[in-house]
Structure formats: structure tokens, C-alpha cells
CSV table of C-alpha atoms in Angstrom, one decimal:
chain,number,residue,atom,x,y,z
L,1,MET,CA,30.7,89.5,91.6
L,2,ASN,CA,31.3,88.6,87.8
L,3,THR,CA,29.3,91.2,86.7
L,4,THR,CA,31.9,93.9,88.2
L,5,ARG,CA,34.7,92.1,86.1
L,6,THR,CA,32.8,92.0,83.3
L,7,LEU,CA,32.9,96.0,83.2
L,8,LEU,CA,36.6,96.4,84.5
L,9,ALA,CA,38.3,93.9,82.4
L,10,SER,CA,39.1,94.7,78.8
L,11,ALA,CA,37.8,91.6,76.6
L,12,ALA,CA,39.7,92.9,74.2
L,13,THR,CA,38.8,90.2,71.1
L,14,LEU,CA,35.3,91.2,71.4
L,15,ALA,CA,35.8,95.1,71.7
L,16,GLY,CA,38.7,95.0,69.0
L,17,VAL,CA,36.3,93.4,66.3
L,18,ALA,CA,33.3,95.9,67.1
L,19,LEU,CA,35.7,98.7,66.9
L,20,LEU,CA,37.2,97.3,63.4
L,21,ALA,CA,34.4,96.7,62.1
L,22,GLY,CA,32.8,100.1,62.9
L,23,CYS,CA,36.3,102.1,61.8
L,24,ALA,CA,36.5,100.1,58.6
L,25,MET,CA,34.5,102.7,56.4
L,26,GLY,CA,36.6,105.4,57.6
L,27,GLY,CA,35.2,107.5,60.2
L,28,GLY,CA,32.0,108.6,59.0
L,29,PRO,CA,29.7,111.7,59.5
L,30,SER,CA,30.3,113.7,62.5
L,31,ALA,CA,27.7,116.0,64.0
L,32,GLY,CA,30.6,118.6,64.3
L,33,PRO,CA,32.1,120.2,67.3
L,34,VAL,CA,30.4,121.2,70.7
L,35,VAL,CA,31.6,123.5,73.0
L,36,LEU,CA,30.6,123.1,76.4
L,37,ASP,CA,29.8,125.9,78.7
L,38,PRO,CA,30.2,125.2,82.4
L,39,ASP,CA,27.5,127.6,83.2
L,40,ALA,CA,25.0,126.5,80.9
L,41,LYS,CA,21.4,126.4,82.5
L,42,LEU,CA,20.8,122.6,83.2
L,43,GLU,CA,17.2,121.3,82.4
L,44,GLY,CA,16.0,118.8,80.2
L,45,GLU,CA,17.0,115.2,79.9
L,46,ILE,CA,19.4,112.8,78.9
L,47,THR,CA,20.1,109.2,77.9
L,48,VAL,CA,23.0,107.0,79.5
L,49,TRP,CA,24.2,103.9,78.1
L,50,SER,CA,26.3,101.5,80.4
L,51,TRP,CA,26.0,97.9,81.5
L,52,ASP,CA,25.8,95.6,84.7
L,53,VAL,CA,26.9,97.0,88.0
L,54,ALA,CA,27.9,100.5,86.2
L,55,ALA,CA,24.5,101.0,85.0
L,56,THR,CA,23.1,100.4,88.5
L,57,ALA,CA,25.8,103.0,89.8
L,58,LEU,CA,24.7,105.5,87.6
L,59,ASP,CA,21.0,104.8,88.0
L,60,ARG,CA,21.3,105.4,91.4
L,61,LEU,CA,23.6,108.2,91.2
L,62,GLY,CA,20.8,109.7,88.4
L,63,ALA,CA,17.9,109.8,90.6
L,64,GLU,CA,20.2,111.9,93.1
L,65,PHE,CA,21.3,114.5,90.5
L,66,GLU,CA,17.9,114.7,89.4
L,67,ALA,CA,17.0,115.8,93.1
L,68,GLU,CA,19.6,118.2,93.4
L,69,HIS,CA,18.6,119.8,89.7
L,70,PRO,CA,14.9,119.9,89.7
L,71,GLY,CA,13.9,119.9,86.1
L,72,THR,CA,16.1,117.3,84.8
L,73,THR,CA,16.0,113.5,83.9
L,74,VAL,CA,18.6,111.1,83.7
L,75,ASN,CA,17.6,107.8,81.8
L,76,VAL,CA,20.0,105.1,82.3
L,77,VAL,CA,19.9,102.0,79.9
L,78,ASP,CA,21.8,98.6,80.4
L,79,VAL,CA,22.6,98.0,76.6
L,80,GLY,CA,24.5,94.9,77.7
L,81,TYR,CA,28.1,94.4,77.2
L,82,ASP,CA,27.7,92.5,74.4
L,83,ASN,CA,26.0,95.0,72.1
L,84,ALA,CA,27.9,98.0,73.5
L,85,TYR,CA,30.7,98.3,71.4
L,86,ASP,CA,28.5,97.2,68.1
L,87,LYS,CA,26.2,99.9,68.8
L,88,LEU,CA,28.8,102.7,69.7
L,89,SER,CA,31.0,102.1,66.5
L,90,VAL,CA,27.8,102.0,64.2
L,91,GLY,CA,26.9,105.2,65.9
L,92,LEU,CA,29.7,107.0,65.6
L,93,GLN,CA,30.2,105.6,62.0
L,94,ALA,CA,26.5,107.1,61.2
L,95,GLY,CA,26.8,110.2,63.1
L,96,SER,CA,23.3,109.3,64.7
L,97,GLY,CA,21.7,106.7,66.8
L,98,LEU,CA,23.9,107.3,70.1
L,99,PRO,CA,22.7,108.5,73.2
L,100,ASP,CA,24.1,111.5,75.6
L,101,VAL,CA,26.7,109.5,77.6
L,102,VAL,CA,28.3,106.3,76.5
L,103,THR,CA,30.5,104.1,78.8
L,104,ILE,CA,33.9,103.2,77.2
L,105,GLU,CA,36.6,101.0,78.6
L,106,THR,CA,39.7,102.5,78.9
L,107,ASP,CA,41.9,100.3,76.7
L,108,ARG,CA,39.0,101.0,73.6
L,109,ALA,CA,38.7,104.6,74.2
L,110,PRO,CA,42.0,105.5,72.2
L,111,GLY,CA,40.6,104.1,69.1
L,112,TYR,CA,37.7,105.5,68.9
L,113,ILE,CA,39.1,109.3,69.8
L,114,ASN,CA,42.1,108.7,66.9
L,115,GLU,CA,39.4,107.4,64.4
L,116,PHE,CA,36.8,109.5,65.3
L,117,PRO,CA,38.4,112.9,66.6
L,118,THR,CA,35.1,114.9,66.4
L,119,GLY,CA,32.8,112.1,67.6
L,120,LEU,CA,33.3,112.6,71.4
L,121,VAL,CA,32.7,116.3,73.0
L,122,ASP,CA,36.0,117.9,74.5
L,123,LEU,CA,35.1,117.6,78.3
L,124,ASP,CA,38.0,119.8,79.6
L,125,PRO,CA,35.4,123.0,79.8
L,126,VAL,CA,33.8,121.1,82.6
L,127,LEU,CA,36.4,118.7,84.0
L,128,GLY,CA,39.9,120.4,83.2
L,129,GLU,CA,40.4,122.0,86.7
L,130,ALA,CA,40.2,118.6,88.3
L,131,GLU,CA,43.3,117.2,86.1
L,132,ALA,CA,45.3,116.9,89.0
L,133,ASP,CA,42.7,115.0,90.8
L,134,PHE,CA,42.3,111.9,88.5
L,135,ASP,CA,44.4,108.8,88.0
L,136,PRO,CA,47.0,110.5,85.7
L,137,PHE,CA,47.3,107.0,83.5
L,138,LYS,CA,43.4,107.0,82.9
L,139,TRP,CA,43.3,111.2,81.9
L,140,ALA,CA,46.2,110.6,79.4
L,141,ALA,CA,44.9,107.3,77.8
L,142,GLN,CA,41.3,108.9,77.4
L,143,SER,CA,42.6,112.4,76.1
L,144,ASP,CA,43.6,113.0,72.3
L,145,ALA,CA,46.8,114.0,70.7
L,146,ASP,CA,46.0,117.7,71.8
L,147,GLY,CA,45.4,116.8,75.4
L,148,ALA,CA,41.8,117.4,75.3
L,149,LEU,CA,39.9,115.1,77.4
L,150,LYS,CA,37.2,113.1,75.4
L,151,VAL,CA,36.6,110.4,77.9
L,152,ALA,CA,36.2,110.9,81.5
L,153,PRO,CA,38.1,108.6,83.8
L,154,TRP,CA,35.5,106.3,85.9
L,155,ASP,CA,37.1,103.2,87.3
L,156,SER,CA,40.8,102.2,88.0
L,157,GLY,CA,42.3,99.0,87.5
L,158,THR,CA,45.1,99.4,89.7
L,159,VAL,CA,47.0,96.2,89.9
L,160,GLY,CA,48.7,94.6,93.3
L,161,LEU,CA,49.7,90.9,94.5
L,162,PHE,CA,47.2,88.8,96.0
L,163,TYR,CA,48.9,85.9,97.8
L,164,ARG,CA,47.9,82.9,99.9
L,165,THR,CA,49.1,83.5,103.2
L,166,ASP,CA,48.7,79.9,104.1
L,167,TYR,CA,51.1,78.8,101.5
L,168,PHE,CA,53.7,81.6,102.2
L,169,GLU,CA,53.6,80.7,105.9
L,170,GLU,CA,54.2,77.0,104.8
L,171,ALA,CA,57.4,78.0,103.2
L,172,GLY,CA,58.6,80.2,105.9
L,173,ILE,CA,58.6,83.2,103.4
L,174,ASP,CA,57.4,86.6,104.5
L,175,PRO,CA,55.5,88.5,101.9
L,176,ALA,CA,57.3,91.9,103.1
L,177,SER,CA,60.7,90.4,101.6
L,178,ILE,CA,59.2,90.2,98.2
L,179,SER,CA,60.4,93.7,96.5
L,180,THR,CA,61.4,92.4,93.3
L,181,TRP,CA,60.3,90.1,90.6
L,182,ASP,CA,63.6,88.1,91.6
L,183,ASP,CA,62.7,87.8,94.8
L,184,LEU,CA,59.2,86.4,94.0
L,185,VAL,CA,60.6,83.8,91.6
L,186,ALA,CA,62.9,82.6,94.4
L,187,ALA,CA,59.8,82.4,96.7
L,188,GLY,CA,58.1,80.5,94.3
L,189,GLU,CA,60.7,78.0,94.1
L,190,GLN,CA,60.7,77.7,97.9
L,191,ILE,CA,57.1,77.4,97.9
L,192,LYS,CA,56.7,74.7,95.4
L,193,ALA,CA,59.5,72.9,96.9
L,194,GLU,CA,57.5,72.8,100.4
L,195,SER,CA,54.1,72.6,99.1
L,196,GLY,CA,54.0,71.7,95.4
L,197,HIS,CA,51.7,74.3,94.4
L,198,THR,CA,52.9,76.5,91.5
L,199,LEU,CA,53.4,80.4,91.7
L,200,LEU,CA,50.8,81.8,89.2
L,201,SER,CA,48.2,80.7,86.8
L,202,LEU,CA,48.0,82.5,83.8
L,203,ASP,CA,46.3,81.8,80.2
L,204,VAL,CA,49.4,82.0,78.2
L,205,ALA,CA,47.2,81.9,74.9
L,206,THR,CA,46.0,85.5,75.7
L,207,GLY,CA,49.1,87.0,76.6
L,208,GLY,CA,49.9,85.9,79.9
L,209,GLY,CA,49.8,89.1,81.8
L,210,PHE,CA,52.8,90.3,79.0
L,211,GLN,CA,51.1,93.7,78.5
L,212,MET,CA,50.6,94.1,82.4
L,213,LEU,CA,54.2,93.6,83.0
L,214,LEU,CA,55.3,95.9,80.0
L,215,GLN,CA,53.1,98.7,81.4
L,216,GLN,CA,54.7,98.5,84.7
L,217,GLN,CA,57.9,99.4,83.1
L,218,GLY,CA,56.0,102.5,81.7
L,219,GLN,CA,55.7,101.1,78.0
L,220,GLY,CA,52.9,100.1,75.6
L,221,LEU,CA,52.8,98.3,72.4
L,222,PHE,CA,53.4,101.6,70.7
L,223,ASP,CA,55.0,104.5,71.8
L,224,GLU,CA,53.8,108.6,71.8
L,225,ASN,CA,55.1,108.7,67.9
L,226,GLY,CA,52.7,105.6,67.3
L,227,ASP,CA,55.8,103.3,66.6
L,228,ILE,CA,56.0,99.8,67.6
L,229,THR,CA,57.8,99.1,70.6
L,230,VAL,CA,56.9,95.5,71.3
L,231,ASN,CA,60.7,94.5,70.9
L,232,SER,CA,62.0,96.9,73.3
L,233,PRO,CA,64.5,95.9,76.2
L,234,GLU,CA,61.9,96.4,78.5
L,235,ALA,CA,59.6,94.1,76.5
L,236,VAL,CA,62.1,91.3,76.2
L,237,GLU,CA,62.5,91.5,80.0
L,238,ALA,CA,58.9,91.1,80.7
L,239,LEU,CA,58.6,88.0,78.4
L,240,THR,CA,61.8,86.6,79.6
L,241,LEU,CA,60.2,86.8,83.1
L,242,LEU,CA,57.4,84.7,81.9
L,243,GLN,CA,59.6,82.3,80.3
L,244,THR,CA,61.3,81.8,83.1
L,245,LEU,CA,58.6,80.8,85.4
L,246,ASN,CA,57.6,78.4,82.9
L,247,GLU,CA,60.6,76.9,82.7
L,248,LYS,CA,60.8,76.6,86.5
L,249,GLY,CA,57.6,75.0,86.6
L,250,LEU,CA,56.2,77.6,88.6
L,251,LEU,CA,53.5,78.8,86.0
L,252,LYS,CA,50.1,76.7,85.5
L,253,ASN,CA,48.9,77.3,81.9
L,254,VAL,CA,45.2,77.6,82.2
L,255,LYS,CA,42.3,78.4,79.7
L,256,GLY,CA,40.2,81.8,80.0
L,257,TRP,CA,38.3,83.9,82.6
L,258,ASP,CA,37.1,80.7,83.9
L,259,GLY,CA,40.3,78.6,84.3
L,260,ARG,CA,41.8,81.4,85.9
L,261,VAL,CA,38.5,81.3,88.5
L,262,THR,CA,38.6,77.9,89.0
L,263,SER,CA,42.6,77.4,89.8
L,264,ALA,CA,42.2,80.0,92.3
L,265,LYS,CA,39.1,78.4,94.1
L,266,ASP,CA,41.2,75.2,93.9
L,267,GLY,CA,44.3,76.5,95.2
L,268,ASP,CA,46.4,75.7,92.4
L,269,SER,CA,49.0,78.6,92.8
L,270,ALA,CA,50.6,80.8,95.3
L,271,VAL,CA,49.7,84.4,93.9
L,272,THR,CA,47.9,86.4,91.0
L,273,PRO,CA,49.3,89.4,90.2
L,274,GLU,CA,45.7,91.5,89.2
L,275,ALA,CA,43.5,94.5,89.3
L,276,VAL,CA,41.8,95.5,92.6
L,277,TRP,CA,38.5,94.0,90.8
L,278,TRP,CA,39.9,90.4,91.6
L,279,ILE,CA,38.9,91.2,95.1
L,280,GLY,CA,35.2,91.3,93.9
L,281,THR,CA,35.8,88.0,91.9
L,282,LEU,CA,37.5,86.3,95.2
L,283,LEU,CA,34.3,87.1,97.1
L,284,GLY,CA,32.1,86.3,94.7
L,285,ASP,CA,33.5,83.0,93.7
L,286,ALA,CA,35.5,81.9,96.4
L,287,PRO,CA,34.1,82.9,99.7
L,288,GLU,CA,35.4,79.6,101.2
L,289,LEU,CA,39.0,80.9,101.0
L,290,SER,CA,38.4,84.0,103.3
L,291,GLY,CA,41.0,84.4,105.6
L,292,SER,CA,43.8,82.7,103.4
L,293,TYR,CA,44.6,85.6,101.4
L,294,GLY,CA,46.6,88.7,101.5
L,295,VAL,CA,47.5,91.5,99.4
L,296,THR,CA,51.0,93.6,98.8
L,297,GLU,CA,52.3,95.5,96.1
L,298,LEU,CA,53.5,94.0,92.6
L,299,PRO,CA,57.3,93.2,92.7
L,300,ALA,CA,59.6,95.8,91.0
L,301,PHE,CA,61.5,94.8,88.1
L,302,GLU,CA,64.5,96.4,89.7
L,303,GLU,CA,64.9,97.9,93.4
L,304,GLY,CA,62.8,101.0,93.8
L,305,GLY,CA,61.0,100.5,90.6
L,306,VAL,CA,57.1,101.1,90.0
L,307,ARG,CA,55.0,98.4,91.9
L,308,THR,CA,51.8,98.8,90.2
L,309,SER,CA,50.5,98.7,86.8
L,310,ASN,CA,46.8,98.7,85.2
L,311,SER,CA,44.4,95.8,84.2
L,312,GLY,CA,40.9,97.4,82.8
L,313,GLY,CA,38.9,100.4,84.0
L,314,SER,CA,36.4,102.6,82.0
L,315,GLY,CA,35.3,106.1,81.8
L,316,LEU,CA,32.3,108.4,80.5
L,317,ALA,CA,32.0,110.2,77.3
L,318,VAL,CA,29.6,112.6,75.6
L,319,PRO,CA,29.2,112.0,72.1
L,320,ALA,CA,28.9,114.8,69.8
L,321,GLN,CA,25.5,114.2,68.4
L,322,ALA,CA,24.0,114.3,72.1
L,323,LYS,CA,21.0,116.0,72.4
L,324,ASN,CA,21.5,117.7,75.5
L,325,PRO,CA,25.5,117.6,75.9
L,326,GLN,CA,25.4,120.4,78.6
L,327,LEU,CA,23.3,118.3,80.9
L,328,ALA,CA,25.4,115.1,80.0
L,329,ALA,CA,28.6,116.6,80.7
L,330,ALA,CA,27.4,118.1,84.0
L,331,PHE,CA,25.9,114.8,84.9
L,332,VAL,CA,29.4,113.2,84.2
L,333,ASP,CA,30.9,115.8,86.2
L,334,PHE,CA,28.7,115.2,89.4
L,335,ALA,CA,29.0,111.4,88.9
L,336,LEU,CA,32.9,111.3,88.3
L,337,ALA,CA,34.5,114.5,89.8
L,338,ASP,CA,32.7,114.2,93.3
L,339,ALA,CA,34.8,112.1,96.0
L,340,GLY,CA,31.6,111.5,97.9
L,341,ASN,CA,29.7,109.8,94.6
L,342,GLN,CA,32.7,108.2,93.8
L,343,ALA,CA,33.4,106.4,96.9
L,344,SER,CA,29.8,105.8,97.1
L,345,MET,CA,30.5,103.5,93.7
L,346,MET,CA,33.0,101.7,95.6
L,347,GLU,CA,30.7,100.9,98.8
L,348,ASN,CA,27.7,99.9,96.7
L,349,GLU,CA,28.7,98.7,93.3
L,350,GLY,CA,32.5,97.5,94.0
L,351,LEU,CA,34.0,100.3,91.4
L,352,PHE,CA,37.3,101.5,92.3
L,353,PRO,CA,37.6,105.1,91.8
L,354,SER,CA,39.8,107.0,89.4
L,355,TYR,CA,39.2,110.2,91.3
L,356,LEU,CA,42.1,110.6,93.8
L,357,PRO,CA,40.2,112.6,96.5
L,358,ALA,CA,37.6,109.6,96.7
L,359,LEU,CA,40.4,107.3,97.9
L,360,GLN,CA,41.1,109.4,100.8
L,361,GLY,CA,37.5,108.4,102.4
L,362,GLN,CA,37.3,106.2,105.7
L,363,TYR,CA,35.8,103.0,103.8
L,364,PHE,CA,39.2,102.7,101.6
L,365,ALA,CA,41.1,102.4,105.1
L,366,GLU,CA,38.6,100.0,106.8
L,367,PRO,CA,39.9,96.3,107.8
L,368,GLN,CA,38.6,93.6,105.3
L,369,GLU,CA,37.4,90.3,107.0
L,370,TYR,CA,38.2,88.4,103.6
L,371,PHE,CA,41.9,89.2,104.0
L,372,GLY,CA,42.5,88.8,107.7
L,373,GLY,CA,41.6,92.4,108.4
L,374,GLN,CA,44.0,93.9,106.2
L,375,PRO,CA,42.9,97.2,104.7
L,376,VAL,CA,43.5,95.9,101.2
L,377,TYR,CA,41.7,98.8,99.7
L,378,GLU,CA,44.3,101.2,101.3
L,379,LEU,CA,47.2,99.9,99.5
L,380,PHE,CA,45.6,100.1,96.0
L,381,ALA,CA,44.6,103.6,96.8
L,382,GLU,CA,48.1,104.5,97.5
L,383,GLN,CA,49.8,102.9,94.3
L,384,THR,CA,46.6,104.2,92.1
L,385,ALA,CA,48.7,107.7,91.4
L,386,ASN,CA,51.6,105.4,90.2
L,387,ILE,CA,50.1,103.7,87.3
L,388,PRO,CA,52.8,104.4,84.5
L,389,ALA,CA,50.9,106.3,81.5
L,390,ILE,CA,51.2,104.5,78.2
L,391,THR,CA,50.2,105.2,74.4
L,392,PHE,CA,47.2,103.4,72.7
L,393,THR,CA,46.6,103.7,68.9
L,394,THR,CA,43.8,102.2,66.5
L,395,ASP,CA,46.1,99.2,66.0
L,396,ASN,CA,46.1,97.9,69.8
L,397,ALA,CA,43.7,95.3,69.2
L,398,GLU,CA,45.5,93.6,66.3
L,399,ALA,CA,49.0,94.3,67.4
L,400,SER,CA,47.6,92.2,70.8
L,401,ASP,CA,46.8,89.2,69.0
L,402,ILE,CA,50.2,88.9,67.4
L,403,VAL,CA,52.0,89.9,70.7
L,404,ALA,CA,50.1,87.0,72.3
L,405,ASN,CA,51.2,84.6,69.6
L,406,ALA,CA,54.9,85.7,70.6
L,407,VAL,CA,54.2,85.1,74.2
L,408,VAL,CA,53.0,81.3,73.4
L,409,ALA,CA,56.1,80.9,71.5
L,410,ALA,CA,58.5,82.1,74.2
L,411,VAL,CA,56.8,80.7,77.0
L,412,LEU,CA,55.4,77.5,75.7
L,413,ASN,CA,57.2,76.6,72.7
L,414,GLY,CA,61.1,77.9,74.0
L,415,ALA,CA,61.3,80.6,71.5
L,416,ASP,CA,64.1,83.2,72.1
L,417,PRO,CA,62.1,86.1,73.8
L,418,GLN,CA,64.1,88.9,71.5
L,419,GLN,CA,63.7,86.8,68.5
L,420,ALA,CA,59.8,85.7,69.1
L,421,LEU,CA,59.3,89.9,69.7
L,422,ASP,CA,61.3,90.9,66.8
L,423,ASP,CA,59.1,88.6,64.5
L,424,ALA,CA,56.0,90.4,66.2
L,425,ALA,CA,57.3,93.6,65.8
L,426,GLN,CA,57.8,93.1,62.0
L,427,GLN,CA,54.2,91.4,61.7
L,428,ILE,CA,52.6,94.2,63.2
L,429,ALA,CA,54.6,96.7,61.0
L,430,THR,CA,53.5,94.7,57.9
L,431,ALA,CA,49.6,94.9,59.1
L,432,THR,CA,49.7,98.2,60.5
L,433,ASP,CA,52.4,100.4,57.9
L,434,ARG,CA,53.8,101.6,61.3
L,435,GLU,CA,57.1,101.8,61.9
L,436,ILE,CA,59.2,99.9,64.3
L,437,ALA,CA,60.6,102.3,67.0
L,438,GLU,CA,64.5,102.6,67.0
């Protein structure tokens, strides 16, 4: 199931390097604006780029689309994750070389949308009427400044709290009693006292979940004006939480993705705050832990606050240079704005829908044996519409690296969270010529 995670997780370093390399030359030529006609006759063929299980899902749905629309052909090419962003950046820069449909991860979409404003087709004429049916965070993140949808929402990275039921039982803690992060910290101290286990395993060097905690509070690294917000009160609260966890001995610092998976398999920590796709990781890499896990909502920062966030996810876009944009947009609509098709991608390929009507399907209410019969997908389905929308910019990748250094300074080296984030904000301002939000 690691292939599912490969699609959903952000892989910020690789994608960021590819994006910056492609954008460095200033935007390049454009094929010009394409206006979609939702009533256009559908014929001919299209080529779709994706990777891993995403490509598998689109290939399966492509055959169904062809059956429903005689005279059409859908060619799905697995371009591989390592090549996808290099190819996309070069193609947008050159104004040629791209297929009719491309896959773009959500955290990378705003960079491409902003840097190549005419490089992707406005999908509103085909999908606009369905806006209320999609994850609002994904729709906002994948639209341009004028509100035009440039990347259609596909799968969501809705976050919950995975917990070891045996550790909680041993410590005498009811997971339902955990409603805030303060509650969880207190529970972590009790669990460590009873069992010796830490509360969380995180890779601090990559930011240790800081941006997930920030988005939970409705903020990103930048505000809607593009100003820097990494030193906001909400950001300080998120970083202070991570520092407190480490100071109390409740955080195990691991290295990279493999470190996190190994830590889960070894049972090092009691909880994992992560997206729905972590289910696939547990099923694939830790089948021996079946019956040892439960899922609840992410703790809020204050009573009654938001209890979810986002980690990962992707969408489908139609490049302006597409040879058959009308057919391409129709296929995107077929795959993503259909409850049955979206639900089928969850059941067959593990891609959690951004299309909210799909979440009402029976599959999402079914008990899951691995989680002791808990209908865990139902919880994620209920929380998807609550994911706070945040702003991304073309400088998110560079800012993320700087913020990760601030997290290391505060969590591992004891720096004051406010000072560490003030320093990070100034570094980002110097590197990007952006203003720091007041």
C-alpha cells in the first residue's frame, strides 16, 4: 500500500525542486486560453498522465468511459512519480509536450496555477455547478485568484488521530475523553508512566507536522494577500505544542517516511495524527497489528475548535496545450464528479474521495476488521467538509524548508518558538521579497 501513500503525500522536496526549476525561466509560452463547451460532441482520443495506483484507477475508469462514449479512446500513461513534475514543469515552460490530462498534487497546484496563469484550462464550465459537492479546501487550493478552477479535486488527505487501543486501555484512558491537545498531552504523560511508550513519533527535521497543525487552525504559511504568516499567534501555538511534547519526553524523533513506518510497526508511540491514507500504510506494512488500532478526531486547540486538517491529496488538470480539451474535461468530470466512480476508486485503489456525495456510500459505513470493527472511513467522511481552506503561493516550497529549520531550532534545540518563527518569517521575506503580515 506504499504506492497509495506515494500519490497522496506531498514529497515537498522533490516536487519543489522540479517546480522551481521549471518556473525559473519566467513562465514560458502559452497555448492561449481554451474555453470549454459542456455540450461539445465527444470524440477522438486523449492521453492521461498519472502514476502508481492513481494511474491504475484512471485506466480502469477510462475503459468504462469509452464504453459509455463510443468513438472515444482514453490512453493512461504511468509516467512515474519521480518524472511527473519534471515533465510537467518543462512542458508548461515550453508550451508543448504535455498530454490532455495531468495529475497534480494539491500543495503543488497553486504554484503551477500562479506561475503559468494560462497554462491550465478553466474547468468551471464543466465542473462549476458541482462546487458545493467538493471538499471546500481542495476547491479553493486548486483555483486561481479569480476563482477559476484549474485543477479538479480528486482525493483528500483528511486527518484524524490513529491510536493504539491497547496502550489506552492499559493506562485507563477513554479515547472519547480526548477533545483538545491539552487533553492528549495529559493522556500521553499517563500512558508513558504506565507503559513507557512515547505519545508521538515524528520526523522533526522535515517540520514534524507543524503545517498540519497550522492548517487545523485555518492558516497556512501565507495569507490570502500572499503575506507571510509563519510567525502568527496560531503558528506559535502549534510550535509550542511540538516543543512541549518533546520537553515532556512524549515525542520520538524519527528519520523520514521509513522511520515513521518502522516506529509504528515497533509500537513505539501511542498515537499518530495522520491522513486517511495512513490506513493503507498500516494494512500494507503492519498487518500483524490488526485489532490494536482505533481512530478518533484530531484533538482541537480549544474546546469546540476544528478537529481535522489535511495532509496530501491531488487533482486532475487539463493543460491548455491539450489536443482534445473538450474530451479531456469530460473525462475529468466523469471520473471525479460522479459518486459511484469516486467510491469505486476508494474501494479498489484506496483513494479517498474529495467528492462529498461519494462519502455517503455504504462502503464508508462498513466496519473495518483491522480497527476492531470500527467504521473508520465514516469518521473521515464526516470530517472532510470541515478541512480549513488555506492559501498556497509559488514560494511555499522554499518557505517550508525555512520553517522546518525553525521547528528543529525550537523542538530539538530549545529556542523560543516566537523568536524562531520571527527569524523564519524574516528569512522568507528576504528570500521572496514578500511582506510579513501584520
